[in-house]
Amino acid sequence: GWLVSGNPAKLGAALKTTFPNTAALSELFVKLDEIGIKVEPADKASKRLIIDLPFDLERMKQHYESVATLLQHFDYLTVTVRHPETKALFSTLTLQQEKATVSFVFADGQPAWSATCNGEWAEDGAEWEGETANQRLLAWSAGGTFAADVELEGQARLLGLSMPAVWFPSMTWHVRIEPGSVHVTCLKVGDSPAAARDIDSLESVLVNIGSAARAALEGAG
């Protein structure tokens, strides 16, 4: 249907007709008529839904200037959601070149962890067979909790200055959701890939991103 037709204009028009209120809000951030959606195999037992969302920075600045400023700090940012034990992949979000690309893994029409283990593809999804088959699908635990590891990696710059973008240290966070609360624990912070001469630039960039993030949250509130 129109959802995976491959025709951005047709998709945008359908979204506006089917979800008019959501589309009106979304148009303040992204170019609906240029959204792309496709489905491709993730492994032999699941598929990956990929959504390309081109930002409309000019329009965003008119309504949420602080959010637009925050996004412009990033030359590249990727967020990866993995199973906390097997490291199987569920979702990735990439910000690059004024566009967000988000992907999700599905099996039998339900959100699922991909057939990977410790970052390696498994043949025929072997590790999800037998006793572990039910662990493949995303679900709340018997105790009503959900946990995942979130990996962040990115490259950012100071705005308005002729300075090269700087990679900041990769980070891994453990996120645990339970009724009424969310717990976030930093598991790992990688070494800065920046050269020694760039450390001051990295610190300046992080300070500016922090300020932009606070402004974005205040503006969204």
Coordinates of N, CA and C in Angstrom, one line a residue:
G1 N 0.8 -1.2 0.0 CA 0.0 0.0 0.0 C 0.9 1.3 0.0
W2 N 0.2 2.4 0.3 CA 1.0 3.7 0.3 C 2.1 3.8 1.3
L3 N 2.0 2.9 2.4 CA 3.1 3.0 3.4 C 4.4 2.6 2.9
V4 N 4.5 1.6 2.0 CA 5.8 1.2 1.5 C 5.8 1.2 -0.1
S5 N 5.0 2.2 -0.6 CA 4.9 2.4 -2.1 C 6.2 2.8 -2.7
G6 N 7.1 3.4 -2.0 CA 8.3 4.0 -2.5 C 8.1 5.3 -3.2
N7 N 6.9 5.9 -3.1 CA 6.6 7.2 -3.7 C 6.4 8.2 -2.6
P8 N 7.5 9.0 -2.3 CA 7.4 10.0 -1.2 C 6.2 10.9 -1.2
A9 N 5.9 11.4 -2.4 CA 4.7 12.3 -2.5 C 3.4 11.6 -2.2
K10 N 3.3 10.4 -2.7 CA 2.1 9.6 -2.4 C 2.0 9.3 -0.9
L11 N 3.1 9.0 -0.3 CA 3.1 8.7 1.1 C 2.8 9.9 2.0
G12 N 3.4 11.1 1.6 CA 3.1 12.3 2.3 C 1.7 12.7 2.3
A13 N 1.1 12.6 1.1 CA -0.4 12.9 0.9 C -1.2 12.0 1.7
A14 N -0.9 10.7 1.7 CA -1.7 9.7 2.5 C -1.6 10.0 4.0
L15 N -0.4 10.4 4.5 CA -0.3 10.7 5.9 C -1.1 11.9 6.3
K16 N -1.1 12.9 5.4 CA -1.9 14.1 5.7 C -3.4 13.8 5.8
T17 N -3.8 12.9 4.9 CA -5.3 12.5 4.8 C -5.7 11.6 6.0
T18 N -4.8 10.6 6.3 CA -5.1 9.6 7.3 C -4.9 10.1 8.7
F19 N -3.8 10.9 8.9 CA -3.5 11.4 10.3 C -3.3 12.9 10.2
P20 N -4.4 13.7 10.0 CA -4.2 15.1 9.7 C -3.6 15.9 10.9
N21 N -3.9 15.6 12.1 CA -3.4 16.3 13.2 C -1.9 16.0 13.4
T22 N -1.6 14.7 13.4 CA -0.2 14.2 13.5 C 0.6 14.8 12.4
A23 N 0.1 14.8 11.2 CA 0.8 15.3 10.0 C 1.1 16.8 10.2
A24 N 0.1 17.5 10.7 CA 0.3 19.0 10.8 C 1.5 19.3 11.8
L25 N 1.5 18.5 12.9 CA 2.6 18.7 13.8 C 4.0 18.3 13.2
S26 N 3.9 17.1 12.5 CA 5.2 16.6 12.0 C 5.8 17.5 10.9
E27 N 4.9 18.3 10.2 CA 5.4 19.2 9.2 C 6.2 20.3 9.7
L28 N 6.1 20.6 11.0 CA 6.9 21.6 11.7 C 8.4 21.1 11.8
F29 N 8.6 19.8 11.6 CA 10.0 19.3 11.8 C 10.5 18.6 10.5
V30 N 9.7 17.9 9.8 CA 10.2 17.1 8.6 C 9.4 17.5 7.4
K31 N 10.0 17.2 6.2 CA 9.3 17.3 4.9 C 8.5 16.1 4.6
L32 N 7.3 16.1 4.9 CA 6.4 14.9 4.7 C 6.4 14.4 3.3
D33 N 6.5 15.3 2.3 CA 6.4 14.9 0.9 C 7.7 14.2 0.5
E34 N 8.7 14.2 1.3 CA 10.0 13.6 1.0 C 10.4 12.4 1.8
I35 N 9.4 12.0 2.7 CA 9.7 10.8 3.6 C 9.8 9.6 2.7
G36 N 10.8 8.7 3.1 CA 11.0 7.5 2.4 C 10.8 6.3 3.3
I37 N 10.1 5.3 2.9 CA 10.0 4.1 3.8 C 10.2 2.8 2.9
K38 N 11.0 1.9 3.4 CA 11.3 0.7 2.7 C 11.5 -0.5 3.7
V39 N 11.3 -1.7 3.2 CA 11.4 -2.9 4.0 C 12.4 -3.8 3.3
E40 N 13.4 -4.3 4.1 CA 14.4 -5.2 3.5 C 14.7 -6.3 4.6
P41 N 15.3 -7.4 4.1 CA 15.5 -8.5 5.1 C 16.6 -8.1 6.1
A42 N 16.3 -8.4 7.4 CA 17.3 -8.1 8.4 C 18.1 -9.4 8.6
D43 N 17.5 -10.5 8.5 CA 18.2 -11.8 8.6 C 17.2 -12.8 8.0
K44 N 17.4 -14.1 8.1 CA 16.6 -15.1 7.5 C 15.2 -15.2 8.1
A45 N 15.0 -14.6 9.3 CA 13.7 -14.8 10.0 C 13.0 -13.5 10.3
S46 N 13.6 -12.4 9.9 CA 13.0 -11.1 10.2 C 13.3 -10.1 9.1
K47 N 12.5 -8.9 9.2 CA 12.7 -7.8 8.2 C 13.0 -6.5 9.0
R48 N 13.6 -5.6 8.3 CA 13.9 -4.3 8.8 C 13.1 -3.2 8.1
L49 N 12.4 -2.4 8.9 CA 11.7 -1.3 8.4 C 12.6 -0.1 8.5
I50 N 12.8 0.6 7.4 CA 13.7 1.8 7.4 C 12.9 3.0 6.9
I51 N 13.0 4.1 7.7 CA 12.3 5.3 7.5 C 13.3 6.5 7.4
D52 N 13.3 7.2 6.2 CA 14.1 8.4 6.0 C 13.2 9.6 6.3
L53 N 13.7 10.5 7.2 CA 12.9 11.7 7.6 C 13.8 12.9 7.3
P54 N 13.6 13.6 6.2 CA 14.4 14.8 5.9 C 13.9 16.0 6.7
F55 N 14.8 16.6 7.5 CA 14.4 17.8 8.3 C 14.0 19.0 7.5
D56 N 13.1 19.8 7.9 CA 12.7 21.1 7.4 C 13.3 22.1 8.4
L57 N 14.6 22.4 8.3 CA 15.2 23.2 9.3 C 14.7 24.6 9.3
E58 N 14.4 25.2 8.1 CA 13.9 26.5 8.0 C 12.6 26.7 8.7
R59 N 11.7 25.7 8.5 CA 10.4 25.8 9.2 C 10.5 25.5 10.7
M60 N 11.4 24.6 11.0 CA 11.6 24.2 12.4 C 12.1 25.5 13.2
K61 N 13.0 26.2 12.5 CA 13.5 27.4 13.2 C 12.4 28.4 13.6
Q62 N 11.4 28.5 12.7 CA 10.3 29.4 13.0 C 9.4 29.0 14.2
H63 N 9.4 27.8 14.5 CA 8.5 27.3 15.6 C 9.3 26.8 16.8
Y64 N 10.4 26.1 16.5 CA 11.2 25.5 17.6 C 12.7 25.7 17.3
E65 N 13.1 27.0 17.4 CA 14.4 27.4 17.0 C 15.5 26.6 17.8
S66 N 15.3 26.4 19.1 CA 16.3 25.7 19.9 C 16.5 24.3 19.5
V67 N 15.4 23.6 19.0 CA 15.5 22.2 18.5 C 16.4 22.2 17.2
A68 N 16.1 23.2 16.3 CA 16.9 23.2 15.1 C 18.3 23.5 15.4
T69 N 18.6 24.4 16.3 CA 20.0 24.7 16.7 C 20.7 23.4 17.2
L70 N 20.0 22.7 18.1 CA 20.6 21.4 18.6 C 20.9 20.5 17.5
L71 N 20.0 20.3 16.6 CA 20.3 19.3 15.5 C 21.4 19.7 14.6
Q72 N 21.6 21.0 14.4 CA 22.7 21.5 13.5 C 24.1 21.4 14.1
H73 N 24.1 21.1 15.4 CA 25.4 20.8 16.0 C 26.0 19.5 15.5
F74 N 25.2 18.6 15.1 CA 25.7 17.2 14.8 C 25.9 17.1 13.3
D75 N 27.2 16.7 13.0 CA 27.5 16.3 11.6 C 27.1 14.9 11.5
Y76 N 27.1 14.1 12.5 CA 26.8 12.7 12.5 C 26.4 12.2 13.9
L77 N 25.3 11.5 14.0 CA 25.0 10.9 15.3 C 24.2 9.6 15.1
T78 N 24.7 8.6 15.8 CA 24.0 7.3 15.6 C 23.6 6.8 17.0
V79 N 22.4 6.3 17.2 CA 21.9 5.7 18.4 C 21.5 4.3 18.1
T80 N 22.0 3.3 18.7 CA 21.7 1.9 18.5 C 21.1 1.2 19.7
V81 N 20.0 0.5 19.5 CA 19.4 -0.2 20.7 C 19.6 -1.7 20.5
R82 N 20.2 -2.3 21.6 CA 20.5 -3.7 21.5 C 20.0 -4.5 22.7
H83 N 19.9 -5.8 22.5 CA 19.5 -6.7 23.7 C 20.6 -6.6 24.7
P84 N 20.3 -6.5 26.0 CA 21.4 -6.3 27.0 C 22.3 -7.5 27.2
E85 N 21.8 -8.7 26.8 CA 22.6 -9.9 26.9 C 23.2 -10.4 25.6
T86 N 22.4 -10.6 24.6 CA 22.9 -11.2 23.4 C 23.5 -10.1 22.5
K87 N 23.2 -8.9 22.7 CA 23.6 -7.7 21.9 C 22.9 -7.7 20.5
A88 N 21.8 -8.5 20.4 CA 21.0 -8.5 19.2 C 20.5 -7.1 18.9
L89 N 20.3 -6.7 17.7 CA 19.9 -5.4 17.3 C 18.4 -5.3 17.2
F90 N 17.8 -4.2 17.7 CA 16.4 -3.9 17.5 C 16.3 -2.6 16.6
S91 N 17.0 -1.6 16.9 CA 16.7 -0.3 16.2 C 18.0 0.5 16.1
T92 N 18.0 1.3 15.1 CA 19.1 2.3 14.9 C 18.5 3.7 14.5
L93 N 19.1 4.7 15.0 CA 18.7 6.1 14.6 C 19.9 6.8 14.2
T94 N 20.0 7.4 13.0 CA 21.1 8.1 12.5 C 20.7 9.5 12.0
L95 N 21.4 10.5 12.5 CA 21.2 11.9 12.1 C 22.4 12.3 11.3
Q96 N 22.2 12.7 10.0 CA 23.3 13.0 9.1 C 22.7 13.8 8.0
Q97 N 23.4 14.9 7.6 CA 23.1 15.7 6.4 C 21.6 16.1 6.5
E98 N 21.2 16.7 7.6 CA 19.9 17.2 7.8 C 18.8 16.2 7.5
K99 N 19.1 14.9 7.9 CA 18.1 13.9 7.7 C 18.2 12.9 8.9
A100 N 17.1 12.3 9.3 CA 17.1 11.2 10.3 C 16.7 9.9 9.6
T101 N 17.5 8.9 9.8 CA 17.1 7.6 9.3 C 16.9 6.6 10.5
V102 N 15.8 6.1 10.6 CA 15.5 5.2 11.8 C 15.0 3.8 11.2
S103 N 15.5 2.8 11.8 CA 15.1 1.4 11.4 C 14.7 0.6 12.6
F104 N 13.8 -0.4 12.3 CA 13.3 -1.3 13.4 C 13.3 -2.7 12.8
V105 N 13.5 -3.7 13.6 CA 13.4 -5.1 13.2 C 12.1 -5.6 13.6
F106 N 11.5 -6.4 12.7 CA 10.2 -7.1 12.9 C 10.3 -8.5 12.5
A107 N 9.6 -9.4 13.3 CA 9.5 -10.8 13.0 C 8.0 -11.1 13.1
D108 N 7.4 -11.7 12.1 CA 6.0 -12.1 12.2 C 5.1 -10.8 12.5
G109 N 5.5 -9.7 12.0 CA 4.7 -8.5 12.2 C 4.9 -7.8 13.6
Q110 N 5.8 -8.3 14.4 CA 5.9 -7.8 15.7 C 7.4 -7.3 15.9
P111 N 7.6 -6.3 16.7 CA 8.9 -5.8 17.0 C 9.8 -6.9 17.6
A112 N 11.0 -7.0 17.1 CA 11.8 -8.2 17.5 C 13.3 -7.8 17.5
W113 N 14.1 -8.6 18.2 CA 15.5 -8.5 18.2 C 16.0 -9.3 17.0
S114 N 17.0 -8.8 16.2 CA 17.5 -9.4 15.1 C 18.3 -10.7 15.5
A115 N 18.5 -11.6 14.5 CA 19.2 -12.8 14.8 C 20.7 -12.6 14.8
T116 N 21.1 -11.8 15.8 CA 22.5 -11.6 16.0 C 22.9 -11.9 17.4
C117 N 24.2 -12.2 17.6 CA 24.7 -12.5 18.9 C 26.0 -11.9 19.0
N118 N 26.2 -11.0 20.0 CA 27.5 -10.2 20.2 C 27.9 -9.5 18.9
G119 N 26.9 -9.0 18.2 CA 27.2 -8.2 17.0 C 27.4 -9.0 15.8
E120 N 27.4 -10.4 15.8 CA 27.7 -11.2 14.7 C 26.3 -11.8 14.2
W121 N 26.2 -11.9 12.9 CA 25.0 -12.5 12.3 C 25.0 -14.0 12.6
A122 N 23.9 -14.6 13.0 CA 23.8 -16.0 13.2 C 23.2 -16.7 12.0
E123 N 23.6 -17.9 11.7 CA 23.0 -18.6 10.6 C 21.6 -19.1 11.0
D124 N 20.6 -18.7 10.2 CA 19.2 -19.1 10.4 C 18.7 -18.7 11.8
G125 N 19.3 -17.7 12.4 CA 18.8 -17.3 13.7 C 18.9 -18.3 14.7
A126 N 20.0 -19.1 14.7 CA 20.0 -20.3 15.5 C 19.9 -20.0 17.0
E127 N 20.4 -18.9 17.5 CA 20.4 -18.6 18.9 C 19.0 -18.3 19.4
W128 N 18.0 -18.1 18.5 CA 16.7 -17.8 18.9 C 15.8 -19.1 18.8
E129 N 16.3 -20.2 18.5 CA 15.5 -21.4 18.4 C 15.3 -22.1 19.8
G130 N 14.4 -23.0 19.8 CA 14.2 -23.8 21.0 C 13.8 -23.0 22.2
E131 N 14.5 -23.1 23.3 CA 14.1 -22.5 24.6 C 14.1 -20.9 24.5
T132 N 14.9 -20.4 23.6 CA 15.1 -18.9 23.5 C 14.2 -18.3 22.4
A133 N 13.3 -19.1 21.8 CA 12.5 -18.6 20.7 C 11.6 -17.4 21.1
N134 N 11.1 -17.5 22.3 CA 10.2 -16.5 22.8 C 10.9 -15.2 23.2
Q135 N 12.2 -15.3 23.4 CA 13.0 -14.1 23.7 C 13.2 -13.2 22.4
R136 N 12.9 -13.7 21.3 CA 13.1 -13.0 20.0 C 12.3 -11.7 20.0
L137 N 11.0 -11.8 20.4 CA 10.1 -10.7 20.3 C 10.3 -9.7 21.5
L138 N 10.2 -8.4 21.2 CA 10.3 -7.5 22.3 C 9.0 -7.6 23.1
A139 N 9.2 -7.7 24.4 CA 8.1 -7.8 25.4 C 8.5 -7.4 26.8
W140 N 7.5 -7.1 27.5 CA 7.7 -6.8 29.0 C 8.0 -8.1 29.7
S141 N 8.9 -8.1 30.7 CA 9.2 -9.3 31.4 C 8.0 -9.6 32.3
A142 N 8.0 -10.8 33.0 CA 6.9 -11.2 33.8 C 6.8 -10.2 35.0
G143 N 7.8 -9.5 35.3 CA 7.8 -8.5 36.4 C 7.4 -7.1 35.9
G144 N 7.1 -7.0 34.6 CA 6.6 -5.7 34.1 C 7.7 -4.8 33.8
T145 N 8.9 -5.3 33.5 CA 10.1 -4.4 33.2 C 10.5 -4.7 31.7
F146 N 11.3 -3.7 31.2 CA 11.9 -3.9 29.9 C 13.3 -3.2 30.0
A147 N 14.3 -3.9 29.4 CA 15.7 -3.4 29.5 C 16.3 -3.5 28.1
A148 N 17.2 -2.6 27.8 CA 18.0 -2.5 26.6 C 19.3 -1.7 26.8
D149 N 20.2 -2.0 26.0 CA 21.5 -1.2 26.0 C 21.4 -0.3 24.8
V150 N 21.8 1.0 25.1 CA 21.7 2.0 24.0 C 23.2 2.5 23.8
E151 N 23.6 2.4 22.5 CA 25.0 2.9 22.2 C 24.9 4.2 21.4
L152 N 25.7 5.2 21.8 CA 25.7 6.5 21.1 C 27.1 6.7 20.5
E153 N 27.2 7.3 19.3 CA 28.4 7.6 18.7 C 28.1 8.8 17.8
G154 N 29.0 9.8 17.8 CA 28.7 11.0 17.0 C 29.9 11.9 16.8
Q155 N 29.6 12.9 15.9 CA 30.6 13.9 15.5 C 29.9 15.2 15.5
A156 N 30.4 16.2 16.2 CA 29.7 17.5 16.3 C 30.7 18.7 16.1
R157 N 30.1 19.9 16.0 CA 30.9 21.1 15.7 C 30.2 22.3 16.4
L158 N 31.1 23.3 16.6 CA 30.6 24.6 17.0 C 29.9 25.3 15.9
L159 N 28.8 25.9 16.1 CA 28.1 26.6 15.0 C 28.7 28.0 14.8
G160 N 28.8 28.5 13.6 CA 29.2 29.8 13.3 C 30.7 30.0 13.3
L161 N 31.5 29.0 13.5 CA 32.9 29.1 13.5 C 33.5 28.2 12.5
S162 N 34.6 28.6 11.9 CA 35.3 27.8 10.9 C 36.2 26.8 11.6
M163 N 35.6 25.8 12.2 CA 36.4 24.7 12.9 C 35.9 23.4 12.5
P164 N 36.8 22.4 12.4 CA 36.5 21.1 12.0 C 35.6 20.4 13.0
A165 N 34.7 19.5 12.5 CA 33.9 18.7 13.4 C 34.8 17.8 14.3
V166 N 34.3 17.5 15.5 CA 35.1 16.6 16.4 C 34.3 15.4 16.8
W167 N 34.9 14.2 16.8 CA 34.3 13.1 17.3 C 34.3 13.1 18.8
F168 N 33.1 12.7 19.4 CA 33.2 12.7 20.8 C 33.1 11.2 21.3
P169 N 33.5 10.9 22.5 CA 33.7 9.5 22.9 C 32.3 8.7 22.7
S170 N 32.5 7.4 22.3 CA 31.3 6.6 22.2 C 30.8 6.2 23.6
M171 N 29.5 6.0 23.8 CA 29.0 5.7 25.1 C 28.0 4.6 25.0
T172 N 27.9 3.8 26.0 CA 26.9 2.8 26.1 C 26.1 2.9 27.4
W173 N 24.8 3.0 27.3 CA 23.9 3.1 28.5 C 23.0 1.9 28.6
H174 N 22.7 1.5 29.8 CA 21.7 0.5 30.1 C 20.5 1.2 30.6
V175 N 19.4 0.9 29.9 CA 18.1 1.5 30.2 C 17.1 0.5 30.7
R176 N 16.6 0.7 31.8 CA 15.6 -0.3 32.4 C 14.3 0.5 32.7
I177 N 13.2 0.0 32.1 CA 11.9 0.7 32.3 C 11.1 -0.2 33.2
E178 N 10.5 0.3 34.2 CA 9.6 -0.4 35.1 C 8.4 0.5 35.4
P179 N 7.3 -0.1 36.0 CA 6.2 0.8 36.3 C 6.5 2.0 37.1
G180 N 6.3 3.2 36.5 CA 6.4 4.4 37.2 C 7.8 5.0 37.2
S181 N 8.8 4.3 36.6 CA 10.2 4.9 36.6 C 11.0 4.3 35.4
V182 N 12.1 5.1 35.1 CA 13.1 4.7 34.1 C 14.4 4.9 34.8
H183 N 15.2 3.8 34.7 CA 16.6 3.8 35.3 C 17.6 3.8 34.1
V184 N 18.6 4.7 34.2 CA 19.6 4.8 33.1 C 21.0 4.7 33.8
T185 N 21.8 3.8 33.4 CA 23.1 3.6 33.9 C 24.1 3.6 32.8
C186 N 25.2 4.4 33.0 CA 26.3 4.5 32.0 C 27.2 3.2 32.2
L187 N 27.3 2.4 31.1 CA 28.1 1.2 31.2 C 29.5 1.4 30.7
K188 N 29.7 2.3 29.7 CA 31.0 2.4 29.1 C 31.1 3.8 28.4
V189 N 32.3 4.4 28.6 CA 32.6 5.6 27.8 C 33.9 5.3 27.1
G190 N 33.9 5.4 25.8 CA 35.2 5.1 25.1 C 36.1 6.3 25.2
D191 N 37.4 6.0 24.8 CA 38.4 7.0 24.7 C 38.0 8.0 23.6
S192 N 38.4 9.3 23.8 CA 38.1 10.3 22.8 C 39.0 10.0 21.6
P193 N 38.4 9.9 20.4 CA 39.2 9.8 19.2 C 39.9 11.0 18.7
A194 N 39.5 12.1 19.4 CA 40.1 13.4 19.0 C 41.6 13.5 19.4
A195 N 42.4 14.1 18.6 CA 43.8 14.4 18.9 C 43.9 15.3 20.0
A196 N 45.0 15.3 20.7 CA 45.2 16.1 21.9 C 44.9 17.6 21.6
R197 N 45.3 18.1 20.4 CA 45.0 19.5 20.1 C 43.6 19.8 20.0
D198 N 42.7 18.7 19.8 CA 41.3 19.0 19.6 C 40.5 18.8 20.9
I199 N 41.1 18.5 22.0 CA 40.4 18.3 23.2 C 39.6 19.5 23.7
D200 N 40.3 20.7 23.6 CA 39.6 21.9 24.0 C 38.4 22.2 23.1
S201 N 38.6 21.9 21.8 CA 37.4 22.0 20.9 C 36.3 21.1 21.2
L202 N 36.7 19.8 21.6 CA 35.6 18.8 22.0 C 34.9 19.3 23.2
E203 N 35.6 19.9 24.2 CA 35.0 20.3 25.4 C 34.0 21.5 25.1
S204 N 34.5 22.4 24.2 CA 33.6 23.5 23.8 C 32.4 23.1 23.1
V205 N 32.5 22.1 22.2 CA 31.4 21.5 21.5 C 30.4 20.9 22.5
L206 N 30.9 20.1 23.4 CA 30.0 19.5 24.4 C 29.2 20.5 25.2
V207 N 29.9 21.5 25.6 CA 29.3 22.6 26.4 C 28.2 23.2 25.6
N208 N 28.5 23.5 24.3 CA 27.5 24.1 23.5 C 26.3 23.2 23.2
I209 N 26.5 21.9 23.0 CA 25.5 20.9 22.8 C 24.6 20.9 24.1
G210 N 25.3 20.9 25.3 CA 24.5 20.8 26.5 C 23.6 22.0 26.6
S211 N 24.1 23.2 26.3 CA 23.3 24.4 26.4 C 22.1 24.3 25.4
A212 N 22.4 23.8 24.2 CA 21.4 23.7 23.2 C 20.3 22.7 23.6
A213 N 20.7 21.6 24.2 CA 19.8 20.6 24.6 C 18.9 21.1 25.7
R214 N 19.4 21.9 26.6 CA 18.6 22.5 27.7 C 17.6 23.5 27.1
A215 N 18.1 24.3 26.1 CA 17.2 25.2 25.5 C 16.1 24.5 24.7
A216 N 16.4 23.4 24.1 CA 15.4 22.6 23.3 C 14.4 22.1 24.2
L217 N 14.8 21.5 25.3 CA 13.8 21.0 26.3 C 12.9 22.1 26.8
E218 N 13.5 23.2 27.2 CA 12.7 24.3 27.7 C 11.7 24.8 26.6
G219 N 12.2 24.9 25.4 CA 11.3 25.4 24.3 C 10.2 24.4 24.0
A220 N 10.5 23.1 24.1 CA 9.5 22.1 23.8 C 8.4 22.0 24.9
G221 N 8.9 22.4 26.1 CA 7.9 22.4 27.2 C 7.0 23.6 27.1

